[in-house]
Tab-separated table of C-alpha atoms and ligand atoms in Angstrom:
chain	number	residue	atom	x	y	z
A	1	UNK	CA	-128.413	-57.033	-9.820
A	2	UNK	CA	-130.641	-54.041	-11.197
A	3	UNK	CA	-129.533	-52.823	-14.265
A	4	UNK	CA	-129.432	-49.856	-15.626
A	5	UNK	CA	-127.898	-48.076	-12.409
A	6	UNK	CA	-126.808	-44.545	-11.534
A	7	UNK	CA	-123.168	-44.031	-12.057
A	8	UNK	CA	-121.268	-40.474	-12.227
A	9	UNK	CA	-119.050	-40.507	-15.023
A	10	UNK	CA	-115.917	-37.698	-16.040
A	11	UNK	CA	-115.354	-37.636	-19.901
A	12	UNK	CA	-113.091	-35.379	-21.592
A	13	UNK	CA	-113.618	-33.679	-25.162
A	14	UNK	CA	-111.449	-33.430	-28.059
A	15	UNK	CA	-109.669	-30.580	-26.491
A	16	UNK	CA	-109.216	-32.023	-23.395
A	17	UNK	CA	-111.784	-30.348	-21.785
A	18	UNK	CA	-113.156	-32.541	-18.629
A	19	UNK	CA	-116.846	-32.296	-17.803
A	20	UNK	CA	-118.963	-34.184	-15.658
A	21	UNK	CA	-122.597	-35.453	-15.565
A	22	UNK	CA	-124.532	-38.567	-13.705
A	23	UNK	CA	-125.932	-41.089	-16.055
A	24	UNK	CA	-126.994	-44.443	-15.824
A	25	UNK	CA	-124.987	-47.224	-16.585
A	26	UNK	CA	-124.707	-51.166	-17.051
A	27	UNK	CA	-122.709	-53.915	-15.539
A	28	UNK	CA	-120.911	-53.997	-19.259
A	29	UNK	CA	-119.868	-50.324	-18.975
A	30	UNK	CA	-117.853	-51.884	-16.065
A	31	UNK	CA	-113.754	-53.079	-16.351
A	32	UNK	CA	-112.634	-56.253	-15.760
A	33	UNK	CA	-112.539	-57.897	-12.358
A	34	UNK	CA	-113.314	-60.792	-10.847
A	35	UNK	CA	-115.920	-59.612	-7.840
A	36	UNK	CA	-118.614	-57.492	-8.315
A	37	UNK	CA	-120.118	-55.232	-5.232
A	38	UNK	CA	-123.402	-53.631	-4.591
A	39	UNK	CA	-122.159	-50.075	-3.508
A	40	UNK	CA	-124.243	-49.086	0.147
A	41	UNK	CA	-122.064	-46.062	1.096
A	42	UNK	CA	-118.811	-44.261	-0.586
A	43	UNK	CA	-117.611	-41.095	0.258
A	44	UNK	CA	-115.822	-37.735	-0.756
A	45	UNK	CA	-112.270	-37.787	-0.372
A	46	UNK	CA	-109.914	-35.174	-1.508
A	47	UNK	CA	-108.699	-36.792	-4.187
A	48	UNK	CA	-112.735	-37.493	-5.980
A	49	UNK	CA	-112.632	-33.888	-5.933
A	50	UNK	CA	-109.614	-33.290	-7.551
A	51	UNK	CA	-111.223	-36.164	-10.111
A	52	UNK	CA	-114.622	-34.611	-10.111
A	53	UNK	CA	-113.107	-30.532	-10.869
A	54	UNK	CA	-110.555	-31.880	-13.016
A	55	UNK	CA	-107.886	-29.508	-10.761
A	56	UNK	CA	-105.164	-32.002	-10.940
A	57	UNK	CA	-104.751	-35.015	-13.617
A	58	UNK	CA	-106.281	-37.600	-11.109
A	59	UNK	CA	-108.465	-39.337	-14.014
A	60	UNK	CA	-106.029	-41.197	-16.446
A	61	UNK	CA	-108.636	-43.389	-18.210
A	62	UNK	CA	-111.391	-41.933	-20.155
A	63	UNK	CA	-114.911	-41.978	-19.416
A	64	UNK	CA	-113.828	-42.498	-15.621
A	65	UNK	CA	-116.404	-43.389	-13.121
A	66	UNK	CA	-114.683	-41.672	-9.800
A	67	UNK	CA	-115.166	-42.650	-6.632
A	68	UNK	CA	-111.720	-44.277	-4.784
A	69	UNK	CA	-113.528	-45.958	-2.473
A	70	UNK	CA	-116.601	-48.218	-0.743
A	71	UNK	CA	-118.407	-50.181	1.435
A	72	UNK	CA	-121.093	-52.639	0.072
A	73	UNK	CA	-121.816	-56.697	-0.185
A	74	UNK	CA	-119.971	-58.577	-2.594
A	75	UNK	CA	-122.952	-59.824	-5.267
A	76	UNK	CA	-120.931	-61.776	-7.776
A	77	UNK	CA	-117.871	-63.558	-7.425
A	78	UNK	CA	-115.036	-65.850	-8.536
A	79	UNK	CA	-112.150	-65.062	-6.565
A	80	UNK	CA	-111.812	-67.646	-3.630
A	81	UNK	CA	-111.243	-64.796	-0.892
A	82	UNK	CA	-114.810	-63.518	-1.493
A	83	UNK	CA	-118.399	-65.415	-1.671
A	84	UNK	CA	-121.746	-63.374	-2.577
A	85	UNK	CA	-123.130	-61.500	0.872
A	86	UNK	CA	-119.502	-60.762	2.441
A	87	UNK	CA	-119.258	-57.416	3.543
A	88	UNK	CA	-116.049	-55.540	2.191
A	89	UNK	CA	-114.485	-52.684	2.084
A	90	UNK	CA	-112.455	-51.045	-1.048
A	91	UNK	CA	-109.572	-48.302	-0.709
A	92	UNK	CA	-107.243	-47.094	-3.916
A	93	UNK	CA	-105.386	-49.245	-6.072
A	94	UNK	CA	-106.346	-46.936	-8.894
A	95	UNK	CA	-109.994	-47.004	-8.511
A	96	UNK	CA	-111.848	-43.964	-9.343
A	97	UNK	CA	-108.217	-43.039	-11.270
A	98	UNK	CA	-107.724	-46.001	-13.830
A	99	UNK	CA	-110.313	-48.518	-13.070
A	100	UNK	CA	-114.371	-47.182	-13.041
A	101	UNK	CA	-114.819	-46.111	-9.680
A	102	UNK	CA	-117.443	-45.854	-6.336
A	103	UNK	CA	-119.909	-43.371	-7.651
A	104	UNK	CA	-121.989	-46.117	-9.438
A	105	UNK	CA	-124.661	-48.732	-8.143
A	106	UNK	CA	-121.708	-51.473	-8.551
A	107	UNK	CA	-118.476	-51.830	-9.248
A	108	UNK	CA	-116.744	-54.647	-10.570
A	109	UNK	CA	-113.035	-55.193	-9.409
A	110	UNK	CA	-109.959	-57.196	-8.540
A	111	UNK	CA	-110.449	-59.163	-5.854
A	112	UNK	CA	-107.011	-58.895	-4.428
A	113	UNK	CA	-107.928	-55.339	-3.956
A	114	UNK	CA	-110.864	-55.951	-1.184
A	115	UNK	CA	-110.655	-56.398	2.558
A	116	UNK	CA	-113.535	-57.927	4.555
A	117	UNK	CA	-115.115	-55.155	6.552
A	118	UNK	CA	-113.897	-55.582	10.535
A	119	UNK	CA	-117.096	-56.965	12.056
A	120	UNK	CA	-119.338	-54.595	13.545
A	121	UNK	CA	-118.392	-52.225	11.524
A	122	UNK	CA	-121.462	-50.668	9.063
A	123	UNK	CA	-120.885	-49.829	5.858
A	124	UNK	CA	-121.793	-46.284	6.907
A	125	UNK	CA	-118.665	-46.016	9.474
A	126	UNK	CA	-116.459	-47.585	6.914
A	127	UNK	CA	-117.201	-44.776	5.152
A	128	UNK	CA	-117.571	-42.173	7.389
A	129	UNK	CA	-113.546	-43.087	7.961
A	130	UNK	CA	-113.021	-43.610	4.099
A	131	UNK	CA	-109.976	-43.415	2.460
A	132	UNK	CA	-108.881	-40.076	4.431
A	133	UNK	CA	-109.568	-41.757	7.612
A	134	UNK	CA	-107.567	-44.934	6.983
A	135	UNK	CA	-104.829	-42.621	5.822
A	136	UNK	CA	-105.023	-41.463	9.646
A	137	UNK	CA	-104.663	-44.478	10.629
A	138	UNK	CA	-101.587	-45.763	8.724
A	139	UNK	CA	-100.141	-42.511	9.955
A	140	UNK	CA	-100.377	-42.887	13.461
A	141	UNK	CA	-99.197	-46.350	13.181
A	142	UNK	CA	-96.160	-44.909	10.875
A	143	UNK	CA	-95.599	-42.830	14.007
A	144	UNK	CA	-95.684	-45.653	16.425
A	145	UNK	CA	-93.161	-48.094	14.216
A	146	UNK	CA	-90.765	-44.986	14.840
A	147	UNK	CA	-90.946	-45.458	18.734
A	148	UNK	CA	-93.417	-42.671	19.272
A	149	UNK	CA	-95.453	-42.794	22.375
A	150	UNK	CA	-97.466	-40.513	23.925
A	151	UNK	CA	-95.044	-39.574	26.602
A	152	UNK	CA	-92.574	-38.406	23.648
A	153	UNK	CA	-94.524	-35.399	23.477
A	154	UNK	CA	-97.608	-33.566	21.546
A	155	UNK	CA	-97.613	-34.210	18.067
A	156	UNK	CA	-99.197	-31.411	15.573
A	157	UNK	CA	-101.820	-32.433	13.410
A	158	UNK	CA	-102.137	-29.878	10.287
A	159	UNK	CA	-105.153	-29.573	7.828
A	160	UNK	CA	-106.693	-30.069	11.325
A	161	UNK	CA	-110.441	-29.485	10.188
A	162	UNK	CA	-110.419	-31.949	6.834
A	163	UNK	CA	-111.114	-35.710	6.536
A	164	UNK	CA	-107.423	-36.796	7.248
A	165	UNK	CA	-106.499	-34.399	10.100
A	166	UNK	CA	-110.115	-34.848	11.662
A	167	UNK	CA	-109.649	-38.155	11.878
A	168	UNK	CA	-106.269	-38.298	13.233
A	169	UNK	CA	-107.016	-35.909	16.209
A	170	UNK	CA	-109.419	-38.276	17.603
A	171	UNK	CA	-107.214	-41.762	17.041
A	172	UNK	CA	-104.370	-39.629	18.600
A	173	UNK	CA	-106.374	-38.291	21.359
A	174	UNK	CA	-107.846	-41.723	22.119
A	175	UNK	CA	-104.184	-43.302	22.468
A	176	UNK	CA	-103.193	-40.472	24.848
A	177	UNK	CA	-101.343	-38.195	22.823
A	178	UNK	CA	-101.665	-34.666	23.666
A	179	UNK	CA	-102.252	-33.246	20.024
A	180	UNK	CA	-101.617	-29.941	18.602
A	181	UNK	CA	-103.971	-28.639	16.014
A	182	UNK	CA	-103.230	-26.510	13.171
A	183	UNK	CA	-106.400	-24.886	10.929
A	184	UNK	CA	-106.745	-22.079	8.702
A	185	UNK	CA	-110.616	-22.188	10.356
A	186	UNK	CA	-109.488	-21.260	13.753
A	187	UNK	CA	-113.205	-20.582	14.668
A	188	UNK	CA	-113.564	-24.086	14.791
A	189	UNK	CA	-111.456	-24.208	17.602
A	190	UNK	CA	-114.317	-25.293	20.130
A	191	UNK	CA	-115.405	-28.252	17.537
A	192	UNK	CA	-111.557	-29.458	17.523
A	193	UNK	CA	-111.467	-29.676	20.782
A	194	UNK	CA	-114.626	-31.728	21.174
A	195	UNK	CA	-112.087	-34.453	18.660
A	196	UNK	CA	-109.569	-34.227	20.993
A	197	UNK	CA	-106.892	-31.242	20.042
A	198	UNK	CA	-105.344	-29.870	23.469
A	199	UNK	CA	-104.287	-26.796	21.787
A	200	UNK	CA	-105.379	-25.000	18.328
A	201	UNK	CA	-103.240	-22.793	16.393
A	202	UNK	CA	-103.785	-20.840	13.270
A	203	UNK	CA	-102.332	-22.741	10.170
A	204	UNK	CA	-100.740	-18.997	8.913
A	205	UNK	CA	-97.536	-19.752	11.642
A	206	UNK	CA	-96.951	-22.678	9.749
A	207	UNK	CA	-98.066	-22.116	6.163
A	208	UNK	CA	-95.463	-18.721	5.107
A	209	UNK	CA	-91.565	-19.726	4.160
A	210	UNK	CA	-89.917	-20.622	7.588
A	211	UNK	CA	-86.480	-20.586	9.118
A	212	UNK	CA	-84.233	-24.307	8.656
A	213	UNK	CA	-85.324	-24.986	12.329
A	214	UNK	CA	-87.292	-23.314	14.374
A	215	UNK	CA	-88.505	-23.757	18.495
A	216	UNK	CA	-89.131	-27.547	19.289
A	217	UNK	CA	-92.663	-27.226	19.771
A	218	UNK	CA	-93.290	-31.264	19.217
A	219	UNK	CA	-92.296	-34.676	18.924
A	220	UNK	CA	-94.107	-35.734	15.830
A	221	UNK	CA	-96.494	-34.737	13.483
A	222	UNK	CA	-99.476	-35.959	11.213
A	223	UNK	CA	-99.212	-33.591	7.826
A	224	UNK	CA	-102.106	-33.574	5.356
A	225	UNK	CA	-100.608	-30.051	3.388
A	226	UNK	CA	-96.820	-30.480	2.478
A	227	UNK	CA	-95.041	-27.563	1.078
A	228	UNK	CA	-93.994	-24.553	3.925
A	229	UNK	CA	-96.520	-26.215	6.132
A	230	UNK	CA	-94.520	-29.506	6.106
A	231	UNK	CA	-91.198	-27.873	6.181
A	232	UNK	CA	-92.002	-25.653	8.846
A	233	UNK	CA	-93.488	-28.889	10.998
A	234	UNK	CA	-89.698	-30.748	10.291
A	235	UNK	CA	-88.135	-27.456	11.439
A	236	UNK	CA	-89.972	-27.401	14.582
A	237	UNK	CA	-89.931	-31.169	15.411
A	238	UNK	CA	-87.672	-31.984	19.030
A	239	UNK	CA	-84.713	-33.831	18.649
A	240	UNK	CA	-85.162	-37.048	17.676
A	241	UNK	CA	-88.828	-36.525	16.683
A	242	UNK	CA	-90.887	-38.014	13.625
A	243	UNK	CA	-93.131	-36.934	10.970
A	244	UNK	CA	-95.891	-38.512	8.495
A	245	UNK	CA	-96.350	-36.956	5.916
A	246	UNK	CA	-99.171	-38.239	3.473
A	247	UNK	CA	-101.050	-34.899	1.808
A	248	UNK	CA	-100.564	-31.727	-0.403
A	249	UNK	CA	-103.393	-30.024	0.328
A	250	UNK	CA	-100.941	-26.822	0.374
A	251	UNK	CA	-98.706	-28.121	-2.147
A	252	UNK	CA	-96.573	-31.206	-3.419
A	253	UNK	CA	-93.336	-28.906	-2.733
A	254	UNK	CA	-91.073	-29.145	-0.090
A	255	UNK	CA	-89.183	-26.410	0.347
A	256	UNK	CA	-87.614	-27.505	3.391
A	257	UNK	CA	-83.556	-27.950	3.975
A	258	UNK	CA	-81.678	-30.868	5.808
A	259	UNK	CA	-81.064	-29.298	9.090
A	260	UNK	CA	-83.945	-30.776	10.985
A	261	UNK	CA	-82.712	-34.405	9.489
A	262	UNK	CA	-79.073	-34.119	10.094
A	263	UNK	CA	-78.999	-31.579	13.532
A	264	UNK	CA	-81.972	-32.918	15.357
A	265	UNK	CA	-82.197	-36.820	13.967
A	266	UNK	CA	-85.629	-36.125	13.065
A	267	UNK	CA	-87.798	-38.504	10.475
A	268	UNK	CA	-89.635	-38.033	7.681
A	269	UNK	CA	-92.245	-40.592	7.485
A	270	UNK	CA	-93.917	-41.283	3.774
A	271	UNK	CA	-97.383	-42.506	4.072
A	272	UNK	CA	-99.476	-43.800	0.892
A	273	UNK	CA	-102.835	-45.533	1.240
A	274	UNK	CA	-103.603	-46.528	-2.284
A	275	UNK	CA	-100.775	-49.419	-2.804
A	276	UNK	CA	-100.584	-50.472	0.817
A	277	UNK	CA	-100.039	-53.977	1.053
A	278	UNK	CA	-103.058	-56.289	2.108
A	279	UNK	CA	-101.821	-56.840	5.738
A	280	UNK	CA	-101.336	-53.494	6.837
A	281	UNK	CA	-104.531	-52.325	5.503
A	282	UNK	CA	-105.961	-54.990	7.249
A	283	UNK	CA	-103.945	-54.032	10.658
A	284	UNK	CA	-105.598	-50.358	10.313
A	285	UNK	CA	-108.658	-51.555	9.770
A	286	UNK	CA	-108.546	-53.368	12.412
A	287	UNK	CA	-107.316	-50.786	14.751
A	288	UNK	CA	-109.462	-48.528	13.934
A	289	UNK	CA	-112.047	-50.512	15.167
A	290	UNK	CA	-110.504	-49.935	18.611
A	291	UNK	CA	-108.748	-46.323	18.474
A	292	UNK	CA	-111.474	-44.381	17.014
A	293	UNK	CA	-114.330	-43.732	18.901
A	294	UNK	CA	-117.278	-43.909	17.154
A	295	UNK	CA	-119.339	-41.116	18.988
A	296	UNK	CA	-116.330	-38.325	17.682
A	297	UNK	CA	-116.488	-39.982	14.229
A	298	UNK	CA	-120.548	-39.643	13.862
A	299	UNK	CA	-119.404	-35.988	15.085
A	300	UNK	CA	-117.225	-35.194	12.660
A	301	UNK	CA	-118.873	-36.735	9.882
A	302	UNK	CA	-122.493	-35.403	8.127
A	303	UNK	CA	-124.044	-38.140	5.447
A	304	UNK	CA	-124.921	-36.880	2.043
A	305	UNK	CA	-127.297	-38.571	-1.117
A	306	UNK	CA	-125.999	-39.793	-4.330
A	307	UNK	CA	-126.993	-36.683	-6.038
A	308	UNK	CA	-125.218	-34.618	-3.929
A	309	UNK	CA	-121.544	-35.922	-4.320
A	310	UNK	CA	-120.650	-33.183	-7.526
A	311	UNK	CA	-121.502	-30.164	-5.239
A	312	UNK	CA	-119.885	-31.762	-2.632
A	313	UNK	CA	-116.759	-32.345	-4.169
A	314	UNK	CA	-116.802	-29.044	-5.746
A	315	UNK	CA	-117.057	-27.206	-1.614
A	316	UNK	CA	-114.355	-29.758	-0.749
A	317	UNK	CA	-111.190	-28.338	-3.258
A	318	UNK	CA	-113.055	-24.947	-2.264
A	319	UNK	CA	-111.997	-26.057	1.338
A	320	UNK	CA	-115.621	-25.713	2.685
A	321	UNK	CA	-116.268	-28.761	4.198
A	322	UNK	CA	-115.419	-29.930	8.062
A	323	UNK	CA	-114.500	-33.197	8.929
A	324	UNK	CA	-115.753	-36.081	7.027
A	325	UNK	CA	-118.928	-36.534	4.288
A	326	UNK	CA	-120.499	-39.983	3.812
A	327	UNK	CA	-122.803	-40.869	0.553
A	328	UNK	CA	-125.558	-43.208	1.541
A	329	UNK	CA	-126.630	-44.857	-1.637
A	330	UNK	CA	-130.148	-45.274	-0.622
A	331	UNK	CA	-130.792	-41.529	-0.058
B	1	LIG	P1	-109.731	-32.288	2.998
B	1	LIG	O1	-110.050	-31.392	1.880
B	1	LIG	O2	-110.832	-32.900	3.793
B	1	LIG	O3	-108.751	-31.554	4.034
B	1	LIG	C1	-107.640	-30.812	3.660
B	1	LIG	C2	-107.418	-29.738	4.711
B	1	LIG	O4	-106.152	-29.129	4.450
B	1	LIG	C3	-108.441	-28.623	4.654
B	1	LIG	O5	-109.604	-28.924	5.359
B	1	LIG	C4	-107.652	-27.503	5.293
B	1	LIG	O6	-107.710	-27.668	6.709
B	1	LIG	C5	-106.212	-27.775	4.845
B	1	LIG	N1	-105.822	-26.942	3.697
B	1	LIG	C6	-106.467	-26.831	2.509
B	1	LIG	N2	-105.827	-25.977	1.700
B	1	LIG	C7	-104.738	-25.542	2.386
B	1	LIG	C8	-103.684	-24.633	2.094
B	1	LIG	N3	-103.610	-23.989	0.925
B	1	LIG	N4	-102.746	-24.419	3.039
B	1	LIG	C9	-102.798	-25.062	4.229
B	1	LIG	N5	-103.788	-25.915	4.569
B	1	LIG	C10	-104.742	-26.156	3.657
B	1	LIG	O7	-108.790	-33.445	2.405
B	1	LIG	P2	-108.384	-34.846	3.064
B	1	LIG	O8	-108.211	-34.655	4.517
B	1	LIG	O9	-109.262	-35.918	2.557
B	1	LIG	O10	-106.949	-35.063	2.392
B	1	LIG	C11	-105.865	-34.229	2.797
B	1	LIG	C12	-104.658	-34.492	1.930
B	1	LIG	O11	-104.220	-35.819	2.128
B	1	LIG	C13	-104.888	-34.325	0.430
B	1	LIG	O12	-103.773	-33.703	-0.144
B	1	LIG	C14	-105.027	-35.751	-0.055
B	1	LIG	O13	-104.666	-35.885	-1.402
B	1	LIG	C15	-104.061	-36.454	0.870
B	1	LIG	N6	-104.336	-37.876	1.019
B	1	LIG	C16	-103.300	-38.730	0.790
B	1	LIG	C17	-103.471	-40.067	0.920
B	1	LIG	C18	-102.317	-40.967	0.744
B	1	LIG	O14	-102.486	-42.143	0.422
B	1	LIG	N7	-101.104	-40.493	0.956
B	1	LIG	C19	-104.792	-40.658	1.213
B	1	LIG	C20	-105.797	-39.648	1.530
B	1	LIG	C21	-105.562	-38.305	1.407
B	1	LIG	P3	-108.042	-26.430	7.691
B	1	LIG	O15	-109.308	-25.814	7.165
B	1	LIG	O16	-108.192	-27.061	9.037
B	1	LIG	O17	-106.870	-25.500	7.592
């Protein structure tokens, strides 16, 4: 293990004002855990940049090394799941909130919290689907335990053009769901496609205050924005229909009412990635080996240096970047 390493850390002054800088750090600026893991690629979910801006109170543990998740080789260990040189993969359970985070050379963690990365799989793809595309995942499979199939219907995918919705398009599209996509970057259009999307619409039909229901214009949907934009997907859900919901990118409201729940039958489908149980993190790991193809996720994903994760973050609240971003270590 080289020591010192390059770590980005949040700190907060006395009035509570966040800033953030990259430093380097030591294996005893670390928590507790019982593994430790070389980091080879993270990435920039939504949620580092809310961390990294300080726009919502994602940090709750001061100096905070962000960073919710990786993919590196376990280098130290004493948890009987994990022996030095296994290749793993770390998602949530407070990492990068409570616990010292990604954006570091190593980080030292609970092994409980670890999977073993699927094999095949590089630590580059595992991050290239991160935490946003795992959230896909366990959406479409929330979707399927609801008896959703792709002769159901099309299923709307909102916050089409970010990591989750990205992501989702092509699993969907790969299963044989017809898939509706809706962006505020409509000029992307052609590039949603390419993932999968049969038909793009502009995010402003769904985004404004909407009627209790509305047209059935699908069967399901994958929802990365909440507020009017969820509401508006329930109202417009067929009888009978479903809906995962997992994002706020619009807002954590709901201003919705209970007609589409107690007229149509329709479900609202809560999906969290961060305290998943082992098993099903394992199960979408697992199928994402098989329902993602890996030529539209190299498409959809662009692979940035350690150096370049603050800016990064900074375009991603800002709603600038496309798809997915991956931070090779080495670069
Ligand atoms: P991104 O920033 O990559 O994507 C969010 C997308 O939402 C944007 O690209 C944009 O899509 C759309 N959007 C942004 N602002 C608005 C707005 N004001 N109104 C409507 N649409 C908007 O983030 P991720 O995909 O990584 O994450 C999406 C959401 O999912 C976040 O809220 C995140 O916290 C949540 N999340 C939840 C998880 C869980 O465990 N439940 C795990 C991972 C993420 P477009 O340009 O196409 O309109």
């Amino acid at each position: 293990m080289q020591e010192p390493f390059k770590a980005i850390l949040v700190t907060r002054d006395e009035n509570k004002v966040q800033s953030v800088e990259t430093r380097e750090i030591g294996l005893g600026d670390l928590m507790d855990g019982d593994v430790i893991v070389e980091v080879e690629a993270t990435t920039v979910n939504y949620k580092d940049g809310l961390a990294i801006t300080g726009k919502a109170p994602v940090v709750r543990h001061w100096p905070m090394v962000p960073g919710i998740d990786c993919a590196g080789t376990v280098v130290q260990s004493d948890h009987s799941g994990f022996k030095e040189g296994d290749a793993v993969i770390l998602n949530g359970w407070g990492v990068g909130e409570t616990h010292m985070g990604a954006y570091a050379g190593y980080v030292r963690l609970n092994g409980d919290w670890l999977i073993h990365r699927p094999s095949g799989m590089s630590a580059h793809d595992a991050m290239a689907i991160g935490t946003a595309g795992y959230t896909s995942m366990l959406s479409v499979m929330a979707l399927e335990r609801y008896g959703l199939t792709p002769s159901s219907g099309p299923i709307v995918v909102t916050g089409a053009n970010g990591g989750v919705g990205s992501v989702a398009i092509s699993i969907l599209s790969k299963l044989g769901f017809e898939v509706i996509a809706s962006t505020g970057r409509t000029d992307e259009a052609e590039f949603l496609k390419s993932l999968g999307a049969t038909e793009v619409i502009d995010r402003a039909e769904l985004s404004e205050p909407g009627r209790p229901l509305g047209k059935e214009r699908w069967a399901g949907g994958v929802d990365s924005v909440g507020s009017h934009t969820l509401a508006n997907v329930l109202a417009m859900t067929r009888y009978g229909g479903g809906v995962a919901a997992c994002g706020l990118a619009q807002g954590m409201d709901l201003p919705a009412t209970v007609m589409p729940f107690i007229l149509r039958g329709v479900a609202l489908l809560g999906v969290d990635s961060v305290m998943a149980p082992k098993p099903l993190r394992e199960e979408a790991w697992q199928r994402l080996t098989q329902d993602l193809d890996l030529a539209k996720l190299h498409a959809l994903s662009k692979t940035i240096g350690f150096d370049d994760i603050i800016d990064t973050a900074k375009a991603l609240i800002d709603g600038k970047i496309r798809g997915r971003v991956v931070v090779d270590m080495k670069k």
